[in-house]
XYZ file of C-alpha atoms in Angstrom:
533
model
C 17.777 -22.269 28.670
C 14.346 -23.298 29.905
C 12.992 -22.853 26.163
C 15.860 -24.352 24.621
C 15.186 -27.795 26.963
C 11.302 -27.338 26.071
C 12.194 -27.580 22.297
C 14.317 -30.129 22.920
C 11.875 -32.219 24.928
C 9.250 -31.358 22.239
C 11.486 -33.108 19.185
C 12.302 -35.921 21.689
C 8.822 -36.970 21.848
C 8.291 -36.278 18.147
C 11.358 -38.975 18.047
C 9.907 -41.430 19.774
C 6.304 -41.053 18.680
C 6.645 -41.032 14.934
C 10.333 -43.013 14.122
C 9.219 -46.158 15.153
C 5.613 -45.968 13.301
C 6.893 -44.760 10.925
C 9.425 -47.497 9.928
C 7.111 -50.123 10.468
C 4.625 -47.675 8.091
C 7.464 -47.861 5.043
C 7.987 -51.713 5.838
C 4.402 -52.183 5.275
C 4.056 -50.495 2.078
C 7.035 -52.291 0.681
C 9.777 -48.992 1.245
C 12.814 -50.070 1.620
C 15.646 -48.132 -0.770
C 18.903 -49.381 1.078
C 20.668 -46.663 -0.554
C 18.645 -43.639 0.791
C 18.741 -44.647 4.648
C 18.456 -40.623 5.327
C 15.569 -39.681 2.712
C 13.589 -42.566 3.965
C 14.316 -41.639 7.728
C 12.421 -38.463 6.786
C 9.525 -40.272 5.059
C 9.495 -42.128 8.021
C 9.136 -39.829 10.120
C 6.277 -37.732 8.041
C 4.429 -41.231 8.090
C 4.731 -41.643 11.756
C 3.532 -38.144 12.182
C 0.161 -39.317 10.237
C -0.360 -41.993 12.226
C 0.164 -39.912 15.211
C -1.893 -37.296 14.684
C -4.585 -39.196 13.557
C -4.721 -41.316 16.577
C -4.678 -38.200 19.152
C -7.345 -36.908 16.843
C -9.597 -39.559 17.357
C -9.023 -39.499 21.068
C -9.751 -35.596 21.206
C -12.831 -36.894 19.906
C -13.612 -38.137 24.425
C -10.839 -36.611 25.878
C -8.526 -33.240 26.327
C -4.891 -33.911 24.637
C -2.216 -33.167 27.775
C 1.723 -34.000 27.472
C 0.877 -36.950 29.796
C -1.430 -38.205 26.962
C 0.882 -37.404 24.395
C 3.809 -39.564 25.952
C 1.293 -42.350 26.694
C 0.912 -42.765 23.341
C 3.871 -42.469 22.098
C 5.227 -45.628 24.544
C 2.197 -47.856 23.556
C 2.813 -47.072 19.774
C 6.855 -47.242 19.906
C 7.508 -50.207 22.245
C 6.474 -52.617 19.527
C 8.868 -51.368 17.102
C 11.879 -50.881 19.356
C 14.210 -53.235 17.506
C 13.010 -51.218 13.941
C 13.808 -47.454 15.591
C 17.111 -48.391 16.983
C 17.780 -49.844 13.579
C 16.782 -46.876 11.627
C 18.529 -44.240 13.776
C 21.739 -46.504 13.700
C 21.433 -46.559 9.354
C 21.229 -42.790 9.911
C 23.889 -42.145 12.029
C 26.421 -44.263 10.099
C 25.358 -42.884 6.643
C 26.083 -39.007 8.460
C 29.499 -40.363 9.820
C 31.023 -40.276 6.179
C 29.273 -37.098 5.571
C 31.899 -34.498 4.493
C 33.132 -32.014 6.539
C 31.242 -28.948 4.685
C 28.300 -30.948 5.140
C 29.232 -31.500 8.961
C 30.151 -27.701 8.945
C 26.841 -26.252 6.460
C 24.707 -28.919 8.188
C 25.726 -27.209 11.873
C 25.198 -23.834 10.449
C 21.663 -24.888 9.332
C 20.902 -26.324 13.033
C 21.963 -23.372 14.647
C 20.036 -20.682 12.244
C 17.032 -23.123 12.703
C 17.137 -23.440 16.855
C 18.292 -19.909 17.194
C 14.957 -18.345 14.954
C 12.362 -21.059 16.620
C 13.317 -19.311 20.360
C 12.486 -15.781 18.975
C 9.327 -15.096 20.262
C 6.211 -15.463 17.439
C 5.919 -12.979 14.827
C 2.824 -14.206 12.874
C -0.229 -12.328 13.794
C -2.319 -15.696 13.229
C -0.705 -17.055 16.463
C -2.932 -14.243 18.598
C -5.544 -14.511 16.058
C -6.413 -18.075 16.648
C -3.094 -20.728 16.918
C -2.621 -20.381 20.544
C -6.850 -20.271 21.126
C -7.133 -23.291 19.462
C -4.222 -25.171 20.880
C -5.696 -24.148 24.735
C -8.869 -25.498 23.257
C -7.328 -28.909 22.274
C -5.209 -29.231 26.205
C -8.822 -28.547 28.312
C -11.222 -30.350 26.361
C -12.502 -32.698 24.212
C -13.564 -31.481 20.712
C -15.925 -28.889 21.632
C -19.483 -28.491 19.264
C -19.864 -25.554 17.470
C -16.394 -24.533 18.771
C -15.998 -22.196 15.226
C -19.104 -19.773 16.261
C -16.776 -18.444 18.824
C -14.755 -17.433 16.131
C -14.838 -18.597 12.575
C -11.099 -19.435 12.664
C -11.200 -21.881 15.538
C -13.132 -24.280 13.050
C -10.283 -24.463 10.485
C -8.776 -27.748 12.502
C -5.349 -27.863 11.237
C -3.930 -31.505 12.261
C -0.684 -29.743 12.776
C -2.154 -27.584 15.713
C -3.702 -30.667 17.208
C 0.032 -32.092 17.176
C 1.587 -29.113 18.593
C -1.274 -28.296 21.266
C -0.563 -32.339 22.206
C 2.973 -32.155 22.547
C 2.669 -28.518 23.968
C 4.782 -26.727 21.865
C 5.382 -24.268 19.212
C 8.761 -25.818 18.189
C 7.187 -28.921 15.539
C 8.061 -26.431 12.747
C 11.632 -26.331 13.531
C 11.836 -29.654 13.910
C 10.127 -30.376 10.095
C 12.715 -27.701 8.651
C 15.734 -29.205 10.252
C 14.707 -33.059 8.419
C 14.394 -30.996 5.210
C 18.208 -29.545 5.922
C 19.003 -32.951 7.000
C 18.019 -34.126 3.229
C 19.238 -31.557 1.484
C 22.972 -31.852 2.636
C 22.570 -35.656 2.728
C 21.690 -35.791 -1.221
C 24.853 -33.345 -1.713
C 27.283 -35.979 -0.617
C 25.130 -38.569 -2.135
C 25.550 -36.588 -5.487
C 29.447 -37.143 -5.560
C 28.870 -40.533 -6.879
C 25.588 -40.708 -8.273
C 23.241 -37.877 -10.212
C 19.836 -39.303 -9.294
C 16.710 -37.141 -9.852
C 15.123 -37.216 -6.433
C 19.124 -35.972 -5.177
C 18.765 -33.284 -7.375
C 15.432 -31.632 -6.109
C 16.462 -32.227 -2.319
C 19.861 -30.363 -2.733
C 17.815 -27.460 -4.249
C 14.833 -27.424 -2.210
C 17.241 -25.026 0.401
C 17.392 -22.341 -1.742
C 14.106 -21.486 -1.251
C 13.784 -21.992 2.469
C 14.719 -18.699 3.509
C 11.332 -17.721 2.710
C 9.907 -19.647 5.278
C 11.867 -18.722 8.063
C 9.529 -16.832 10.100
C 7.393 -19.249 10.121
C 9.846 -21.119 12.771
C 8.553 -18.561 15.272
C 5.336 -20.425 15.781
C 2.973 -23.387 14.972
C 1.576 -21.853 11.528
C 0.693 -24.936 9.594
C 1.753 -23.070 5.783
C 5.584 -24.743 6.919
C 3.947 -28.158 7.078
C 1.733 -27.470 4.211
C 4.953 -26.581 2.232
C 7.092 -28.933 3.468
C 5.080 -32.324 3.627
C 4.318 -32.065 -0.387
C 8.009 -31.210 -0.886
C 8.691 -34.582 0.505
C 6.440 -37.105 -1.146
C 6.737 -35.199 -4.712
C 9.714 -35.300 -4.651
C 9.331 -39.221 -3.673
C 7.098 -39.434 -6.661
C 9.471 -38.345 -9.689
C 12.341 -40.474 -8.310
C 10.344 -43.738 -8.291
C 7.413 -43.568 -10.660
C 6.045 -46.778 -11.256
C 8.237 -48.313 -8.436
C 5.959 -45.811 -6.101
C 4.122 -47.115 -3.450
C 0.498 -45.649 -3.822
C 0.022 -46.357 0.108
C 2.744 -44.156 1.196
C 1.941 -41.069 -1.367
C -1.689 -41.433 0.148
C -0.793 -41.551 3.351
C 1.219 -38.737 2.894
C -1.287 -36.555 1.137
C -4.273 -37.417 3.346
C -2.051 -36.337 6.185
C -0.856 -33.031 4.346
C -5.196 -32.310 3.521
C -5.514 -32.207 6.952
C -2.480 -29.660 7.820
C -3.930 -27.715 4.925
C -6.572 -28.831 2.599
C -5.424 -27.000 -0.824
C -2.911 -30.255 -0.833
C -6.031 -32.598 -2.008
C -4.888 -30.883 -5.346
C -2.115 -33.418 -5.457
C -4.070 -36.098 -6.125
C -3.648 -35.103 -9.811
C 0.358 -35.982 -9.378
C -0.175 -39.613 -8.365
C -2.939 -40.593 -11.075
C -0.256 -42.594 -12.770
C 0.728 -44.280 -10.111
C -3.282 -44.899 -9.715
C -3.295 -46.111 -13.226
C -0.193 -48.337 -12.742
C -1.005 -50.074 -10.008
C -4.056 -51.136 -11.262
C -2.865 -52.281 -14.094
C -0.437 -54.824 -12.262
C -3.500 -55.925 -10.173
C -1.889 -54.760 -7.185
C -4.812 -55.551 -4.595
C -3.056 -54.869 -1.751
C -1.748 -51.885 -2.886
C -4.962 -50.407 -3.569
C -6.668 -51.567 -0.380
C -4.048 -50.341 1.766
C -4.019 -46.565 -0.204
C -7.803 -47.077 0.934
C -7.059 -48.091 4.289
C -3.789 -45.073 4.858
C -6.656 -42.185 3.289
C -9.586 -43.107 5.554
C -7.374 -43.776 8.440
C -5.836 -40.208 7.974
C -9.249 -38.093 7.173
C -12.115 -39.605 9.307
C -10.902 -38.523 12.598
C -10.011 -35.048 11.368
C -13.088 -35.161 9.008
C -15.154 -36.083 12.510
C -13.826 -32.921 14.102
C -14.642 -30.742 11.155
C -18.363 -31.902 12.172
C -18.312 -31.544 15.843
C -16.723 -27.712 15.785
C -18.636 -26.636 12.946
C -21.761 -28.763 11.429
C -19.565 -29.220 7.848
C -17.821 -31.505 6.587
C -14.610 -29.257 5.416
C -14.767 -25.750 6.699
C -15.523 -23.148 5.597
C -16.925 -25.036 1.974
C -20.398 -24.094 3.132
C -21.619 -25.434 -0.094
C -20.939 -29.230 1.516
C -23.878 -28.806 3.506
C -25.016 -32.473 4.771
C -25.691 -32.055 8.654
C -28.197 -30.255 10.649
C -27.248 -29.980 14.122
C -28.163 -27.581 16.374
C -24.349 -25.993 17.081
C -24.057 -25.816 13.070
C -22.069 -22.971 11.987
C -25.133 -20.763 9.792
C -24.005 -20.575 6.458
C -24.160 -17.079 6.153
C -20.766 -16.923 8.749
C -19.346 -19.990 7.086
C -19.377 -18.474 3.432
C -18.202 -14.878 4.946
C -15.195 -17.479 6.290
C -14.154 -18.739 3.302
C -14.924 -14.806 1.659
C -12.614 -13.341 4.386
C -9.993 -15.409 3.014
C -10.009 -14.364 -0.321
C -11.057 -10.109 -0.086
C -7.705 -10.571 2.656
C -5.665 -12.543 -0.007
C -6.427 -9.858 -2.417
C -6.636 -6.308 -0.810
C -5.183 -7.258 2.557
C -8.244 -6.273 4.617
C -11.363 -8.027 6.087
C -13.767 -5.356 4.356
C -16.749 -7.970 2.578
C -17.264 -4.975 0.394
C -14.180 -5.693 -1.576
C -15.385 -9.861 -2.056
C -15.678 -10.537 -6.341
C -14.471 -6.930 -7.117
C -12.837 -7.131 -10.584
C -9.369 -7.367 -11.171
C -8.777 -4.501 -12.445
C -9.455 -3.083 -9.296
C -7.652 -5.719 -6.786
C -4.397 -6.549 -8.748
C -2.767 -2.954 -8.399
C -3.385 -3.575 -4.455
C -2.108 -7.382 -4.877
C 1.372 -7.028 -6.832
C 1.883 -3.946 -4.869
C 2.818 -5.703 -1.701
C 4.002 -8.919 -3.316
C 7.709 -9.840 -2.525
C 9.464 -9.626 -5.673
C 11.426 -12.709 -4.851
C 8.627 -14.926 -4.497
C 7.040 -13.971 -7.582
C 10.271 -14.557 -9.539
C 9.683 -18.049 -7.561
C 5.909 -18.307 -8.474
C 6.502 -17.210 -12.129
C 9.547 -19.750 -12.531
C 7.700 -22.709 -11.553
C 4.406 -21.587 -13.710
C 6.460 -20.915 -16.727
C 8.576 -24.443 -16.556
C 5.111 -25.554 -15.409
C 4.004 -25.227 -19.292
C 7.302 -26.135 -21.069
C 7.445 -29.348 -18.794
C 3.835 -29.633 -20.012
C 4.577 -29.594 -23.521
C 7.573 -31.451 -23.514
C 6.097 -34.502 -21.876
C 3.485 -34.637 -24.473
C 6.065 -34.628 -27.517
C 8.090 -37.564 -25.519
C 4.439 -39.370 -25.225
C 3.366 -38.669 -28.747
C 7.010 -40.309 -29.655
C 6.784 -42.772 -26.856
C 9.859 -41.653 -25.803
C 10.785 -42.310 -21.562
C 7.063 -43.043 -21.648
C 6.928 -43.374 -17.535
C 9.180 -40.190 -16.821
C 7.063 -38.455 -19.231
C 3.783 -39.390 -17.877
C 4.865 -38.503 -14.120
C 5.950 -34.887 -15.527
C 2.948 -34.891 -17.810
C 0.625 -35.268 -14.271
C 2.986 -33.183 -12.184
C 3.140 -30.400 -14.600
C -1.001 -30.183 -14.454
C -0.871 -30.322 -10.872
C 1.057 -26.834 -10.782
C -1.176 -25.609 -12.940
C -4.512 -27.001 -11.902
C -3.184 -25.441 -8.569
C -2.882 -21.707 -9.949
C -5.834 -21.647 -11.068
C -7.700 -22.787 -7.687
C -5.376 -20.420 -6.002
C -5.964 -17.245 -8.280
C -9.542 -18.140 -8.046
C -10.018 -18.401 -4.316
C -7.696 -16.532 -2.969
C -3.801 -15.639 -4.087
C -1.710 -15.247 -0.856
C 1.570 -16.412 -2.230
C 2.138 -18.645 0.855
C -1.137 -20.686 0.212
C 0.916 -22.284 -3.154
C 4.270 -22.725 -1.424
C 4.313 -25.915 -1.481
C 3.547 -27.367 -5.346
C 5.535 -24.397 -6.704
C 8.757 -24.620 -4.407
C 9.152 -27.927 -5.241
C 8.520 -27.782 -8.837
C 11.558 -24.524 -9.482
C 13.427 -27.267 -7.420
C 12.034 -30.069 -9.566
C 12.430 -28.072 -13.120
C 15.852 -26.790 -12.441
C 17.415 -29.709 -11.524
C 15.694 -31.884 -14.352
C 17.880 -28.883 -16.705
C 20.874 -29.423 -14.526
C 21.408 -33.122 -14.878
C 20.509 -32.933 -18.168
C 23.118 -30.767 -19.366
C 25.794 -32.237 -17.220
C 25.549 -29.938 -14.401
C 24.875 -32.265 -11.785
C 27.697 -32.038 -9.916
C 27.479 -28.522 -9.523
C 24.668 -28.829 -8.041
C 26.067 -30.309 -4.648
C 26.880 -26.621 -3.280
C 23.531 -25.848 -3.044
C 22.708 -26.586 0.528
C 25.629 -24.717 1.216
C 24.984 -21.648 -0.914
C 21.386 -21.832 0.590
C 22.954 -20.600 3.832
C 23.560 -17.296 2.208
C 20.104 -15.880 1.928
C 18.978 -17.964 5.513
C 21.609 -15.520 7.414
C 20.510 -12.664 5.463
C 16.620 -13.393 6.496
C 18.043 -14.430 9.940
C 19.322 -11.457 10.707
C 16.226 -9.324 9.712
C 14.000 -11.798 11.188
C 15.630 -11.554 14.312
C 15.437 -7.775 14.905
C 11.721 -7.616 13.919
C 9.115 -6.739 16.647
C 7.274 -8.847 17.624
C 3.367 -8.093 17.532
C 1.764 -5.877 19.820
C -0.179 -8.146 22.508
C -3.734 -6.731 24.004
C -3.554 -5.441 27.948
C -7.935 -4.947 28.350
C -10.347 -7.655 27.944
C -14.049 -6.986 28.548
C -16.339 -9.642 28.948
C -20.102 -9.776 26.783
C -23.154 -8.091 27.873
C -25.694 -9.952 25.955
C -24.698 -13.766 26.575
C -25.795 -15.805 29.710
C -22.525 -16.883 30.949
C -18.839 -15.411 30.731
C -17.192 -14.574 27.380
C -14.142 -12.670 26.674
C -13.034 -10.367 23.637
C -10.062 -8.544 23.647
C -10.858 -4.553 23.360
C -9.113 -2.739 20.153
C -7.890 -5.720 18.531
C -9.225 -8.815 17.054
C -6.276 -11.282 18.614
C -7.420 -12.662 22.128
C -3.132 -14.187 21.928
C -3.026 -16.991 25.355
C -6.053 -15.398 26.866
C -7.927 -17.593 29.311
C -11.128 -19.232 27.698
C -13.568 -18.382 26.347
C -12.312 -15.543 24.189
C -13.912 -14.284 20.792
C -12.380 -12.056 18.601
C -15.165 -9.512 19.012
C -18.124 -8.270 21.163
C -21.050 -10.591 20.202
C -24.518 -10.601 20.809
C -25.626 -13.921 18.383
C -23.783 -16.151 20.980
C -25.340 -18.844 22.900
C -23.909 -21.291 25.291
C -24.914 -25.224 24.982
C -24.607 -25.870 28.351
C -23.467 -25.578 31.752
C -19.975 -26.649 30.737
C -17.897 -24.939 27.958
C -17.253 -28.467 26.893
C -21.108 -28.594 25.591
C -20.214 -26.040 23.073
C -21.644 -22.986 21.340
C -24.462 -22.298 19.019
C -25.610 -19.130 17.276
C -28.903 -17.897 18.353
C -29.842 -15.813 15.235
């Protein structure tokens, strides 16, 4: 019961710290679709979640983040907009009153799967690894120099941690997932009287969320990072040149900091770039400015202060020299550990550039053959889209549908290539390739008539979420380390967990490893680390 209230409390400050922002986010950009009270909720909410993280990110920047800070600014940020949130969550409620009753029934079924997975205790590996280090980081101090010395992965700064370590939970994740439900069996009673695009993609989206089920267990930022894109691309083929450029900027900024292989969508919303420029739309433009900087300087700022680089671990960005400065030896074995683990599922450097005739029999060996029927969907319809949109241009035929698939289409693509380059963990590309099987399916379906077919989907997506449920919820969970030792070689107290590299909700400091290149900063481990090689 006591972690059913905590996730409870957890979305009720989410609620009341993003909602009202949020609304007052869409007003300002010009967002208001009278007809989609439910879809916008959701972009509200993603929008107030920007806002929200990046203003606890720039006060992380002086202080510790505590609950007590986390409600405080929540009040001072929703009281304004009071009249706006009760608004909004009275348009929801009434639009969910005429829901049908599978949708009340599938809709339940979804909650219940969702709440009943997020209580199992965590079953990623990266929560011991660095999730739960990091968030104990964010509650006891301010944004620590050089924090990523004491362990390379402590310098990645996910904007999604600094959320979850504010409101002091692991439960955000659930939250995110039930909004997507909440879409998907909205836009199936939507579709019994309308076949729009956008209604298409959301009731499809569900299909593939079984895959990221497990994820529910903790605060691991590839649910946000698949999630958050789903959203505003899904935003962006539905109202092409009626797009607002602030809102998809907002909402990619905010998804670059949660994971930064999103700045790839950029490509999507070039049209709307181009278009808005065209129509001389000022404030457009200066607000897009305004949303992106507002987003990325305070989580850019932190970048600096726990590492010495701007993005982490791009080693090759190398504009500051200050003394707690990851060396860029560490940072490029960062960004190499990533890849060789991507590849051969190891840490061993030895295996970094190897040729792929050598990795790929490792690789597709342990790939789920579901998600590369997924991957290898979206890729293929990623090139007939592709060519299609440039027949309809060279015939100047739905010349603004065209041009949005045209730029979408490249985006998948554009993003394969990064990812096969740099490092091919499946879960990495979640997010641009979900959404476009979604996107390319139900661009066939309406189409060809199928449209109203299509509203089952949400409820035929409940099929394979038991199914993972159910083997999700008899897995182990990982094996936790019961010996710490503390470092011989460093002038002050250090902790590394022995036979493991996961130091899990150890007190702090704790490194991954026994270390002998650390050095503190000062008396306080608020002054920081540097290396002393």
């Amino acid at each position: 019961m006591h972690e059913l209230l905590s996730l409870l409390h957890a979305w009720l400050l989410a609620l009341l710290s993003w909602l009202p922002v949020g609304l007052y986010v869409l007003h300002l950009f010009r967002v208001d679709r009278r007809d989609r009270p439910i879809i916008d909720f959701i972009l509200a909410m993603l929008s107030g979640a920007a806002i929200n993280a990046s203003i606890l990110a720039t006060l992380s920047l002086f202080m510790p983040l505590t609950i007590n800070v986390a409600w405080t600014v929540a009040a001072v940020t929703a009281v304004p907009f009071i009249p706006r949130f009760m608004q909004g969550l009275f348009k929801v409620f009434y639009r969910i009153k005429y829901w049908s009753i599978l949708s009340w029934i599938g809709f339940a079924a979804f909650l219940y799967i969702t709440i009943r997975t997020a209580l199992l205790p965590t079953l990623n590996n990266d929560s011991g690894l660095y999730y739960l280090q990091f968030m104990q980081w964010i509650n006891n101090y301010a944004v620590v120099p050089g924090l990523a010395n004491l362990h390379d992965r402590l310098g990645f700064n996910s904007n999604w941690h600094l959320l979850s370590a504010a409101f002091q939970t692991n439960n955000l994740n659930a939250l995110l997932f039930v909004l997507m439900g909440l879409g998907g069996f909205e836009a199936a009673n939507s579709m019994i009287t309308r076949r729009n695009m956008d209604f298409a993609v959301w009731v499809l989206l569900p299909i593939t969320f079984f895959l990221l089920l497990r994820f529910l267990t903790s605060t691991a930022p590839d649910l946000p990072a698949t999630l958050i894109p789903m959203v505003y691309l899904t935003y962006l083929v539905a109202e092409r040149k009626k797009s607002s450029l602030p809102l998809l900027v907002l909402l990619i900024a905010f998804a670059c900091t949660v994971k930064l292989l999103s700045v790839l969508h950029i490509i999507a919303i070039l049209p709307v770039v181009a278009w808005t420029l065209t129509n001389k739309d000022y404030r457009a433009l200066a607000l897009a400015v305004v949303a992106g900087l507002v987003v990325t300087v305070p989580w850019l700022a932190r970048n600096v202060i726990q590492t010495g680089y701007l993005v982490f671990p791009m080693e090759s960005i190398d504009l500051f020299h200050f003394d707690w400065k990851v060396p860029q030896e560490l940072a490029a074995n960062a960004r190499k550990n990533i890849d060789v683990h991507a590849r051969f599922g190891s840490y061993d450097l030895s295996n970094y550039g190897r040729p792929m005739a050598e990795w790929f029999p490792v690789w597709i060996g342990v790939q789920s053959k579901t998600v590369l029927a997924f991957l290898g969907i979206a890729g293929i319809n990623s090139v007939l889209m592709l060519l299609v949109s440039l027949f309809q241009l060279s015939r100047k035929k739905r010349t603004d549908q065209a041009t949005i698939n045209l730029f979408v289409s490249l985006t998948v693509l554009f993003s394969f290539v990064f990812w096969w380059m740099s490092g091919p963990n499946p879960r990495f590309i979640y997010g641009i390739t979900l959404f476009f099987f979604a996107y390319s399916l139900g661009a066939l379906a309406v189409s060809f008539g199928f449209g109203k077919m299509l509203r089952l989907a949400p409820l035929l997506s409940l099929i394979p979420l038991i199914w993972m449920f159910r083997m999700v919820k008899h897995e182990p969970e990982p094996t936790r380390p019961t010996e710490f030792n503390t470092m011989e070689a460093v002038d002050g107290i250090i902790f590394y967990p022995v036979g493991t590299d996961k130091c899990w909700d150890y007190e702090l400091p704790c490194a991954n490893m026994d270390r002998t290149d650390l050095e503190f900063r000062g008396e306080s481990l608020g002054n920081g680390f540097r290396n002393g090689d």
